[in-house]
Short mmCIF file of C-alpha atoms in Angstrom, two decimals:
data_model
loop_
_atom_site.label_atom_id
_atom_site.label_comp_id
_atom_site.label_asym_id
_atom_site.label_seq_id
_atom_site.Cartn_x
_atom_site.Cartn_y
_atom_site.Cartn_z
CA MET A 1 -1.88 30.71 1.85
CA GLU A 2 -4.43 29.46 4.40
CA LYS A 3 -3.11 27.85 7.54
CA ILE A 4 -5.34 24.77 7.36
CA GLY A 5 -5.22 22.49 4.33
CA THR A 6 -8.11 20.22 3.30
CA PHE A 7 -7.69 17.11 1.15
CA ASP A 8 -10.34 14.70 -0.08
CA PHE A 9 -10.00 10.99 -0.81
CA VAL A 10 -12.37 8.34 -2.03
CA THR A 11 -11.74 4.87 -0.62
CA GLU A 12 -11.03 2.11 -3.12
CA SER A 13 -11.84 -1.58 -2.84
CA TYR A 14 -8.25 -2.79 -3.15
CA LEU A 15 -7.23 -0.71 -0.12
CA LEU A 16 -9.82 -2.18 2.25
CA ASP A 17 -9.34 -5.06 4.68
CA PHE A 18 -11.44 -8.25 4.83
CA ARG A 19 -14.17 -6.34 6.74
CA GLY A 20 -14.48 -3.87 3.87
CA ARG A 21 -12.96 -1.13 6.06
CA VAL A 22 -10.04 1.19 5.37
CA THR A 23 -6.97 -0.13 7.20
CA VAL A 24 -4.98 1.90 9.73
CA PRO A 25 -1.81 1.86 7.55
CA MET A 26 -3.88 3.22 4.66
CA ILE A 27 -5.27 6.00 6.88
CA GLY A 28 -1.64 6.62 7.81
CA ASN A 29 -0.77 6.90 4.10
CA TYR A 30 -3.62 9.41 3.61
CA LEU A 31 -2.27 11.44 6.55
CA LEU A 32 1.27 11.35 5.11
CA HIS A 33 -0.09 12.49 1.77
CA CYS A 34 -1.88 15.44 3.42
CA ALA A 35 1.22 16.31 5.44
CA GLY A 36 3.35 16.21 2.30
CA GLU A 37 0.96 18.28 0.20
CA HIS A 38 0.23 20.83 2.94
CA ALA A 39 3.98 21.28 3.47
CA ARG A 40 4.73 21.40 -0.28
CA GLN A 41 2.13 24.13 -0.88
CA ARG A 42 3.82 26.21 1.81
CA GLY A 43 7.44 25.64 0.67
CA PHE A 44 8.37 22.83 3.10
CA GLY A 45 7.68 19.75 0.98
CA PHE A 46 9.83 16.71 0.23
CA ASN A 47 11.60 18.42 -2.70
CA ASP A 48 12.04 21.73 -0.85
CA MET A 49 13.67 19.85 2.01
CA THR A 50 15.89 17.82 -0.35
CA GLN A 51 17.17 21.10 -1.80
CA ARG A 52 18.17 22.12 1.75
CA SER A 53 19.72 18.59 2.04
CA CYS A 54 17.17 17.85 4.76
CA ALA A 55 14.46 15.23 5.13
CA TRP A 56 11.35 15.12 7.31
CA VAL A 57 11.39 12.25 9.80
CA LEU A 58 8.24 11.10 11.56
CA SER A 59 9.03 10.69 15.24
CA ARG A 60 5.65 9.89 16.82
CA ILE A 61 2.07 9.65 15.69
CA ALA A 62 -1.25 8.96 17.46
CA ILE A 63 -4.39 8.15 15.49
CA GLU A 64 -7.87 7.89 17.05
CA MET A 65 -10.79 6.75 14.92
CA THR A 66 -14.44 6.60 15.98
CA GLU A 67 -15.35 4.79 12.75
CA TYR A 68 -13.62 3.36 9.70
CA PRO A 69 -14.96 4.27 6.25
CA GLY A 70 -16.05 1.45 3.91
CA MET A 71 -16.09 1.11 0.12
CA SER A 72 -16.27 4.19 -2.16
CA GLU A 73 -16.72 6.58 0.75
CA THR A 74 -15.31 10.09 0.82
CA ILE A 75 -12.78 10.95 3.51
CA SER A 76 -11.98 14.60 3.98
CA ILE A 77 -8.86 15.39 5.99
CA ARG A 78 -7.92 18.77 7.46
CA THR A 79 -4.33 19.29 8.56
CA TRP A 80 -2.45 22.09 10.27
CA VAL A 81 0.69 22.93 12.23
CA GLU A 82 0.10 23.06 15.99
CA GLU A 83 3.62 23.80 17.26
CA VAL A 84 7.10 24.52 15.94
CA GLY A 85 9.99 23.93 18.33
CA ARG A 86 13.70 23.89 17.68
CA LEU A 87 13.87 20.13 17.15
CA PHE A 88 10.24 19.09 16.64
CA THR A 89 7.10 20.32 14.94
CA VAL A 90 3.60 19.05 15.76
CA ARG A 91 1.12 18.50 12.94
CA CYS A 92 -2.55 17.66 13.60
CA PHE A 93 -5.24 16.09 11.48
CA ALA A 94 -9.04 15.90 11.65
CA LEU A 95 -10.86 13.29 9.55
CA TYR A 96 -14.44 13.65 8.27
CA ALA A 97 -16.92 11.40 6.48
CA GLY A 98 -18.64 12.56 3.29
CA ASP A 99 -21.55 14.06 5.27
CA GLY A 100 -19.19 16.23 7.35
CA ARG A 101 -19.34 14.07 10.49
CA ASN A 102 -16.00 13.81 12.33
CA ILE A 103 -14.62 10.25 12.31
CA GLY A 104 -11.22 10.76 13.88
CA TYR A 105 -8.16 12.81 14.76
CA ALA A 106 -4.42 12.35 14.60
CA ARG A 107 -1.40 14.15 16.03
CA SER A 108 2.11 13.67 14.67
CA ILE A 109 5.55 14.85 15.78
CA TRP A 110 8.24 15.45 13.16
CA ALA A 111 11.94 16.28 13.08
CA ALA A 112 14.00 17.33 10.08
CA ILE A 113 17.37 15.66 9.73
CA ASP A 114 20.34 16.86 7.78
CA MET A 115 20.91 14.17 5.15
CA GLU A 116 24.69 14.36 5.41
CA THR A 117 25.29 14.62 9.15
CA ARG A 118 22.06 12.67 10.05
CA LYS A 119 21.67 15.27 12.83
CA PRO A 120 18.42 17.15 13.52
CA SER A 121 18.03 20.54 11.86
CA ASP A 122 16.84 23.65 13.71
CA LEU A 123 13.21 24.04 12.63
CA THR A 124 12.99 27.64 13.80
CA ALA A 125 15.72 28.48 11.26
CA LEU A 126 13.78 26.80 8.45
CA GLY A 127 12.17 29.99 7.15
CA ASN A 128 8.60 30.85 8.02
CA LEU A 129 7.21 27.51 9.26
CA GLN A 130 5.96 29.21 12.46
CA GLU A 131 3.68 31.50 10.47
CA TYR A 132 1.36 28.58 9.82
CA ILE A 133 0.75 27.67 13.48
CA THR A 134 -2.95 27.78 14.42
CA ASP A 135 -4.82 26.99 17.63
CA GLU A 136 -7.36 24.73 15.88
CA PRO A 137 -8.43 22.13 18.49
CA CYS A 138 -7.28 18.51 18.20
CA PRO A 139 -9.04 16.80 21.12
CA ILE A 140 -6.91 13.67 21.50
CA GLY A 141 -3.97 12.91 23.79
CA LYS A 142 -0.45 13.60 22.58
CA PRO A 143 1.65 10.63 21.52
CA GLY A 144 3.69 9.86 24.65
CA LYS A 145 6.27 7.40 25.85
CA ILE A 146 5.27 3.76 25.35
CA VAL A 147 5.78 0.94 27.88
CA PRO A 148 8.31 -1.60 26.52
CA ALA A 149 6.69 -4.80 25.25
CA GLU A 150 9.95 -6.67 24.85
CA SER A 151 10.57 -7.61 28.50
CA GLY A 152 9.19 -11.03 29.36
CA THR A 153 7.74 -11.77 25.92
CA ASP A 154 8.93 -13.99 23.11
CA GLY A 155 9.55 -12.17 19.86
CA VAL A 156 8.42 -13.20 16.40
CA PRO A 157 11.48 -13.09 14.11
CA TYR A 158 11.30 -10.85 11.07
CA ARG A 159 13.90 -9.73 8.52
CA VAL A 160 13.53 -6.33 6.76
CA LYS A 161 12.69 -6.83 3.07
CA TYR A 162 12.72 -4.76 -0.15
CA SER A 163 9.00 -3.90 0.19
CA ASP A 164 9.54 -2.59 3.72
CA LEU A 165 11.92 0.17 2.61
CA ASP A 166 10.97 3.78 2.05
CA VAL A 167 12.52 6.29 -0.31
CA ASN A 168 15.31 6.96 2.21
CA GLY A 169 16.18 3.24 2.34
CA HIS A 170 14.76 2.85 5.87
CA PHE A 171 11.89 0.77 7.21
CA ASN A 172 8.73 2.52 5.95
CA SER A 173 6.76 4.08 8.82
CA MET A 174 3.41 2.65 7.69
CA LYS A 175 4.96 -0.81 7.17
CA TYR A 176 5.76 -0.82 10.91
CA ILE A 177 2.03 -0.40 11.55
CA GLU A 178 1.24 -3.21 9.10
CA HIS A 179 3.63 -5.63 10.82
CA THR A 180 2.32 -4.52 14.23
CA LEU A 181 -1.31 -5.21 13.28
CA ASP A 182 -0.29 -8.62 11.89
CA LEU A 183 0.69 -9.62 15.43
CA PHE A 184 -3.02 -9.70 16.32
CA ASP A 185 -5.23 -12.65 15.52
CA LEU A 186 -7.90 -12.18 12.84
CA ALA A 187 -10.59 -12.83 15.48
CA MET A 188 -9.59 -9.54 17.12
CA PHE A 189 -10.43 -7.64 13.92
CA GLU A 190 -13.70 -9.58 13.59
CA GLU A 191 -14.85 -8.69 17.11
CA LYS A 192 -13.30 -5.32 17.84
CA GLU A 193 -11.85 -2.26 16.17
CA ILE A 194 -8.87 -0.06 16.94
CA ALA A 195 -9.88 3.01 18.94
CA ARG A 196 -6.38 4.48 19.23
CA ILE A 197 -2.95 3.59 17.91
CA GLU A 198 0.21 5.38 18.82
CA ILE A 199 3.67 4.77 17.38
CA ASN A 200 7.13 5.90 18.52
CA TYR A 201 9.80 5.69 15.86
CA ILE A 202 13.07 5.35 17.76
CA ALA A 203 15.77 4.23 15.31
CA GLU A 204 16.04 3.43 11.63
CA GLY A 205 15.36 -0.09 10.39
CA ARG A 206 17.57 -1.16 7.49
CA TYR A 207 17.50 -3.85 4.81
CA GLY A 208 18.20 -7.37 6.04
CA MET A 209 18.15 -6.39 9.73
CA PRO A 210 17.03 -9.36 11.82
CA LEU A 211 14.26 -7.99 14.02
CA SER A 212 11.98 -9.44 16.65
CA LEU A 213 8.37 -8.33 17.07
CA HIS A 214 6.92 -8.34 20.58
CA LYS A 215 3.38 -7.88 21.87
CA LYS A 216 2.07 -7.56 25.43
CA GLU A 217 -1.43 -6.91 26.84
CA ILE A 218 -1.11 -4.31 29.60
CA ALA A 219 -4.83 -3.91 30.38
CA PRO A 220 -7.97 -5.49 28.87
CA GLY A 221 -7.94 -4.49 25.18
CA ARG A 222 -4.79 -2.37 25.62
CA PHE A 223 -1.61 -3.68 24.03
CA VAL A 224 1.92 -2.50 23.54
CA THR A 225 4.26 -3.80 20.84
CA SER A 226 7.97 -3.41 20.17
CA VAL A 227 10.13 -3.99 17.14
CA CYS A 228 13.60 -4.84 18.45
CA ASP A 229 16.95 -5.14 16.71
CA GLU A 230 19.44 -8.00 17.09
CA GLU A 231 20.71 -6.63 20.40
CA GLY A 232 17.18 -6.39 21.79
CA LYS A 233 16.99 -2.59 21.53
CA ALA A 234 13.57 -1.30 20.43
CA ILE A 235 13.65 0.62 17.15
CA CYS A 236 9.87 1.19 17.18
CA ARG A 237 7.16 0.89 19.84
CA SER A 238 3.38 1.02 19.51
CA ALA A 239 0.36 1.16 21.82
CA VAL A 240 -2.92 -0.19 20.47
CA SER A 241 -6.29 0.22 22.23
CA TRP A 242 -9.21 -1.88 20.97
CA ARG A 243 -12.89 -1.03 21.40
CA MET B 1 -19.54 6.76 -22.89
CA GLU B 2 -16.14 6.50 -24.58
CA LYS B 3 -14.57 3.09 -24.91
CA ILE B 4 -11.15 4.10 -23.55
CA GLY B 5 -10.81 5.60 -20.08
CA THR B 6 -7.91 7.81 -19.03
CA PHE B 7 -6.84 8.31 -15.42
CA ASP B 8 -4.06 10.47 -14.03
CA PHE B 9 -1.97 9.94 -10.93
CA VAL B 10 0.82 11.82 -9.27
CA THR B 11 3.41 9.65 -7.52
CA GLU B 12 3.93 10.26 -3.82
CA SER B 13 7.09 9.85 -1.76
CA TYR B 14 5.66 7.31 0.65
CA LEU B 15 4.79 4.96 -2.25
CA LEU B 16 8.29 4.82 -3.70
CA ASP B 17 10.95 2.21 -3.05
CA PHE B 18 14.48 2.86 -1.78
CA ARG B 19 15.55 3.86 -5.32
CA GLY B 20 12.90 6.58 -5.36
CA ARG B 21 10.95 4.64 -8.00
CA VAL B 22 7.30 3.59 -8.03
CA THR B 23 7.09 -0.09 -7.06
CA VAL B 24 5.47 -2.77 -9.24
CA PRO B 25 2.73 -3.51 -6.63
CA MET B 26 1.90 0.21 -6.59
CA ILE B 27 1.68 0.27 -10.39
CA GLY B 28 -0.60 -2.75 -9.97
CA ASN B 29 -2.76 -0.75 -7.55
CA TYR B 30 -2.99 2.11 -10.06
CA LEU B 31 -4.05 -0.40 -12.74
CA LEU B 32 -6.69 -1.91 -10.43
CA HIS B 33 -7.95 1.57 -9.67
CA CYS B 34 -8.29 2.34 -13.41
CA ALA B 35 -9.97 -1.02 -14.04
CA GLY B 36 -12.43 -0.38 -11.20
CA GLU B 37 -13.25 3.18 -12.26
CA HIS B 38 -13.50 2.38 -15.99
CA ALA B 39 -15.87 -0.51 -15.15
CA ARG B 40 -17.88 1.56 -12.64
CA GLN B 41 -18.41 4.39 -15.12
CA ARG B 42 -19.85 1.82 -17.57
CA GLY B 43 -22.08 -0.05 -15.08
CA PHE B 44 -19.74 -2.96 -14.27
CA GLY B 45 -18.02 -1.70 -11.11
CA PHE B 46 -17.49 -3.35 -7.74
CA ASN B 47 -20.87 -2.22 -6.42
CA ASP B 48 -22.74 -3.08 -9.66
CA MET B 49 -21.28 -6.58 -9.50
CA THR B 50 -22.12 -6.96 -5.79
CA GLN B 51 -25.75 -6.16 -6.65
CA ARG B 52 -25.65 -9.04 -9.15
CA SER B 53 -24.02 -11.13 -6.32
CA CYS B 54 -20.90 -11.35 -8.48
CA ALA B 55 -17.31 -10.28 -7.97
CA TRP B 56 -14.51 -9.63 -10.45
CA VAL B 57 -11.56 -11.98 -10.00
CA LEU B 58 -8.17 -11.22 -11.52
CA SER B 59 -6.92 -14.38 -13.19
CA ARG B 60 -3.71 -13.27 -14.92
CA ILE B 61 -1.82 -10.05 -15.46
CA ALA B 62 1.34 -9.10 -17.36
CA ILE B 63 3.04 -5.74 -16.81
CA GLU B 64 5.92 -4.44 -18.96
CA MET B 65 7.63 -1.21 -18.01
CA THR B 66 10.34 0.57 -19.98
CA GLU B 67 10.88 3.02 -17.11
CA TYR B 68 9.64 3.59 -13.58
CA PRO B 69 8.48 7.08 -12.58
CA GLY B 70 10.13 8.81 -9.64
CA MET B 71 8.92 11.36 -7.08
CA SER B 72 5.99 13.72 -7.86
CA GLU B 73 5.74 12.55 -11.47
CA THR B 74 2.49 12.31 -13.36
CA ILE B 75 1.42 8.90 -14.63
CA SER B 76 -1.41 8.83 -17.11
CA ILE B 77 -3.04 5.45 -17.67
CA ARG B 78 -5.38 4.53 -20.52
CA THR B 79 -7.47 1.38 -20.15
CA TRP B 80 -9.88 -0.49 -22.41
CA VAL B 81 -11.58 -3.84 -22.97
CA GLU B 82 -9.84 -5.96 -25.60
CA GLU B 83 -11.97 -9.12 -25.53
CA VAL B 84 -15.10 -10.49 -23.85
CA GLY B 85 -15.48 -14.27 -23.82
CA ARG B 86 -17.96 -16.41 -21.93
CA LEU B 87 -15.63 -16.98 -18.96
CA PHE B 88 -12.93 -14.35 -19.35
CA THR B 89 -12.55 -10.73 -20.37
CA VAL B 90 -9.25 -9.12 -21.35
CA ARG B 91 -8.48 -5.58 -20.20
CA CYS B 92 -5.43 -3.66 -21.46
CA PHE B 93 -3.55 -0.66 -20.13
CA ALA B 94 -1.06 1.81 -21.57
CA LEU B 95 1.01 3.96 -19.20
CA TYR B 96 2.42 7.39 -20.05
CA ALA B 97 4.77 9.86 -18.37
CA GLY B 98 3.75 13.48 -17.85
CA ASP B 99 5.21 14.50 -21.24
CA GLY B 100 3.11 11.91 -23.07
CA ARG B 101 5.94 9.40 -23.60
CA ASN B 102 4.84 5.76 -23.28
CA ILE B 103 6.48 4.02 -20.28
CA GLY B 104 4.68 0.67 -20.27
CA TYR B 105 1.77 -1.60 -21.04
CA ALA B 106 -0.22 -4.21 -19.17
CA ARG B 107 -2.72 -6.89 -20.12
CA SER B 108 -5.05 -8.51 -17.58
CA ILE B 109 -7.49 -11.41 -17.73
CA TRP B 110 -10.56 -11.36 -15.50
CA ALA B 111 -13.39 -13.71 -14.58
CA ALA B 112 -16.55 -12.85 -12.65
CA ILE B 113 -17.55 -15.36 -9.98
CA ASP B 114 -20.97 -15.84 -8.45
CA MET B 115 -20.45 -15.02 -4.77
CA GLU B 116 -22.74 -17.82 -3.58
CA THR B 117 -21.82 -20.71 -5.85
CA ARG B 118 -18.17 -19.49 -6.32
CA LYS B 119 -18.63 -20.54 -9.97
CA PRO B 120 -17.74 -18.34 -12.94
CA SER B 121 -20.52 -16.19 -14.39
CA ASP B 122 -21.22 -15.97 -18.11
CA LEU B 123 -19.74 -12.61 -19.10
CA THR B 124 -21.64 -12.44 -22.40
CA ALA B 125 -24.87 -12.43 -20.34
CA LEU B 126 -23.64 -9.55 -18.20
CA GLY B 127 -25.39 -6.84 -20.20
CA ASN B 128 -23.50 -4.76 -22.72
CA LEU B 129 -19.87 -5.36 -21.73
CA GLN B 130 -19.04 -6.31 -25.38
CA GLU B 131 -20.04 -2.85 -26.59
CA TYR B 132 -16.87 -1.43 -25.07
CA ILE B 133 -14.43 -3.69 -26.96
CA THR B 134 -11.90 -1.72 -29.03
CA ASP B 135 -8.96 -2.78 -31.19
CA GLU B 136 -6.55 -0.30 -29.58
CA PRO B 137 -3.08 -1.92 -29.82
CA CYS B 138 -1.37 -3.32 -26.71
CA PRO B 139 2.04 -4.45 -28.05
CA ILE B 140 3.08 -6.90 -25.30
CA GLY B 141 2.74 -10.68 -25.03
CA LYS B 142 -0.35 -12.16 -23.40
CA PRO B 143 0.03 -13.53 -19.88
CA GLY B 144 0.55 -17.25 -20.48
CA LYS B 145 1.20 -20.43 -18.55
CA ILE B 146 4.15 -20.18 -16.13
CA VAL B 147 6.80 -22.89 -15.57
CA PRO B 148 6.49 -24.27 -11.99
CA ALA B 149 9.19 -22.95 -9.64
CA GLU B 150 8.39 -25.39 -6.85
CA SER B 151 10.10 -28.52 -8.21
CA GLY B 152 13.63 -28.87 -6.93
CA THR B 153 13.68 -25.67 -4.89
CA ASP B 154 13.40 -25.05 -1.16
CA GLY B 155 10.48 -22.88 -0.17
CA VAL B 156 10.52 -19.95 2.23
CA PRO B 157 7.70 -20.50 4.74
CA TYR B 158 5.04 -17.79 5.01
CA ARG B 159 1.71 -17.63 6.84
CA VAL B 160 -1.12 -15.43 5.47
CA LYS B 161 -1.71 -12.42 7.75
CA TYR B 162 -4.42 -9.80 8.33
CA SER B 163 -2.65 -7.24 6.09
CA ASP B 164 -2.51 -9.74 3.22
CA LEU B 165 -6.30 -10.05 2.94
CA ASP B 166 -8.47 -8.21 0.45
CA VAL B 167 -12.09 -7.13 0.81
CA ASN B 168 -13.23 -10.67 -0.11
CA GLY B 169 -11.11 -12.16 2.70
CA HIS B 170 -8.61 -13.68 0.23
CA PHE B 171 -4.91 -13.05 -0.29
CA ASN B 172 -4.72 -9.61 -1.96
CA SER B 173 -3.49 -9.86 -5.57
CA MET B 174 -0.93 -7.05 -5.21
CA LYS B 175 0.36 -8.54 -1.92
CA TYR B 176 1.35 -11.65 -3.90
CA ILE B 177 3.56 -9.41 -6.04
CA GLU B 178 5.03 -7.79 -2.91
CA HIS B 179 5.94 -11.16 -1.39
CA THR B 180 7.30 -12.33 -4.76
CA LEU B 181 9.59 -9.30 -5.10
CA ASP B 182 10.79 -9.80 -1.53
CA LEU B 183 12.30 -13.13 -2.63
CA PHE B 184 14.92 -11.15 -4.58
CA ASP B 185 17.98 -9.71 -2.92
CA LEU B 186 18.22 -5.93 -2.65
CA ALA B 187 21.34 -6.00 -4.87
CA MET B 188 19.10 -7.10 -7.74
CA PHE B 189 17.02 -3.91 -7.39
CA GLU B 190 20.22 -1.85 -7.13
CA GLU B 191 21.68 -3.25 -10.36
CA LYS B 192 18.68 -4.09 -12.51
CA GLU B 193 15.02 -3.30 -13.02
CA ILE B 194 12.01 -5.42 -13.84
CA ALA B 195 11.28 -5.40 -17.58
CA ARG B 196 8.25 -7.72 -17.39
CA ILE B 197 6.29 -9.39 -14.61
CA GLU B 198 3.50 -11.83 -15.18
CA ILE B 199 1.26 -13.39 -12.54
CA ASN B 200 -1.16 -16.33 -12.67
CA TYR B 201 -3.67 -16.42 -9.83
CA ILE B 202 -4.66 -20.07 -9.50
CA ALA B 203 -6.47 -20.54 -6.18
CA GLU B 204 -7.52 -18.37 -3.25
CA GLY B 205 -5.15 -17.81 -0.34
CA ARG B 206 -6.86 -17.62 3.05
CA TYR B 207 -5.99 -16.32 6.52
CA GLY B 208 -3.49 -18.44 8.45
CA MET B 209 -2.69 -20.69 5.47
CA PRO B 210 0.88 -21.99 5.78
CA LEU B 211 2.45 -21.26 2.40
CA SER B 212 5.87 -21.78 0.89
CA LEU B 213 7.43 -19.32 -1.53
CA HIS B 214 9.69 -20.72 -4.26
CA LYS B 215 12.01 -19.02 -6.74
CA LYS B 216 13.98 -20.46 -9.67
CA GLU B 217 16.19 -18.85 -12.33
CA ILE B 218 15.27 -20.40 -15.70
CA ALA B 219 17.54 -18.25 -17.89
CA PRO B 220 19.94 -15.37 -17.11
CA GLY B 221 17.78 -12.64 -15.53
CA ARG B 222 14.58 -14.70 -16.02
CA PHE B 223 12.94 -16.10 -12.90
CA VAL B 224 9.78 -17.97 -12.03
CA THR B 225 8.23 -18.04 -8.56
CA SER B 226 5.46 -20.08 -6.98
CA VAL B 227 3.36 -19.63 -3.86
CA CYS B 228 2.39 -23.14 -2.74
CA ASP B 229 -0.12 -24.37 -0.17
CA GLU B 230 0.54 -26.99 2.54
CA GLU B 231 0.12 -29.83 0.05
CA GLY B 232 2.61 -28.27 -2.36
CA LYS B 233 -0.01 -27.11 -4.87
CA ALA B 234 0.71 -23.70 -6.41
CA ILE B 235 -1.95 -21.08 -5.67
CA CYS B 236 -0.05 -18.36 -7.54
CA ARG B 237 2.83 -18.35 -10.03
CA SER B 238 4.90 -15.46 -11.39
CA ALA B 239 7.50 -14.92 -14.08
CA VAL B 240 9.90 -12.00 -13.60
CA SER B 241 12.33 -10.77 -16.28
CA TRP B 242 15.04 -8.33 -15.23
CA ARG B 243 16.84 -5.88 -17.49
#
């Protein structure tokens, strides 16, 4: 089995935003699909993990796009494993337009949790995951720690709903991005586009949880956001840079 | 070109709800994909319509499911044109599991609007759309008029956000379903499943519009919902029957 997997998508009208561009959460869904398929083909997919009573958990992701595909365009995504540590594995992505031109990169950090103990599993004991590591370049910064947005800002209240939940019953990782983008005014999307978005998933969001969504501009066009629980603790933080 | 189109999908973990089942809005997205592809292959797709300065508008849809596929299951969807009138065309769908067993049907009613005048186009003048009509059976009731839910109920306030908008800048038709389902408590999804959902799209929802979402039980397990604008006029109504 090759180390790098390639997956092709064709954009569809009902997945585009009002500008006729693929949305960031949809790109995120494409990336998750590639991650899932690449892992499945190599024996580390959703079902393989369930059999080991484990589940993959996305810890951090950074996505940088130089352009956003429009209607009926082909997106080709290459994905590979960059690192395997005891607690975390790093998976990279490169995105290409139909003509082979690079349009973006992403880097994601994953843990595997034991579904009974909820504790992280040792990834180096997970069989031969390391065999797939390659040194393919992914020329974007790693997803790092994000400045808290919750201090000194008013939060927008939000309660976790049925449609926000993923298959594990937690707040869906791409739904966090959706709610984060909805904190920005439409004029922002009309005038600018997102150059880089980075998300830290800190704790699980559950059904009915009363959350507050915070946003703060830390430099011109650079924002941080936080999703906080009832006690004000961030369960998810993002950094969004506009171009 | 054959009259009936068949399209296959494989469900993916990140598109499932907390029960590990494909959601109704996602089934709606699959149906829209089939409608778009079936139309495109026959010269009536999104881009063909744009060239005629027209756009397809979903007016009503009814979906009946006898079961909801889980993780990594194949869904095969057949779609065809049932009727072509001057103002409306009826498109049907039949959904099958991987083993060929029928799992549901849907019937949708579409208009085409002129993108400049916003008036409906004459579908019988749209070339050879009628040639694709077949009498394939679709054994579910037509989407009809829905009892208003807004009288005598308190509405949940909601403001239209960036992620709610479709490529025409209007409230996305599947997002209406998402917000409608979110009016039900999670316990409902734990105990029951949706046997039939029917949606009437009445007027366009736009960015920033302050809406109110209403829900009313009209018989045991039978609900109607309305999405109303600031003046209390419904822009979308649904009927949801639980089993």
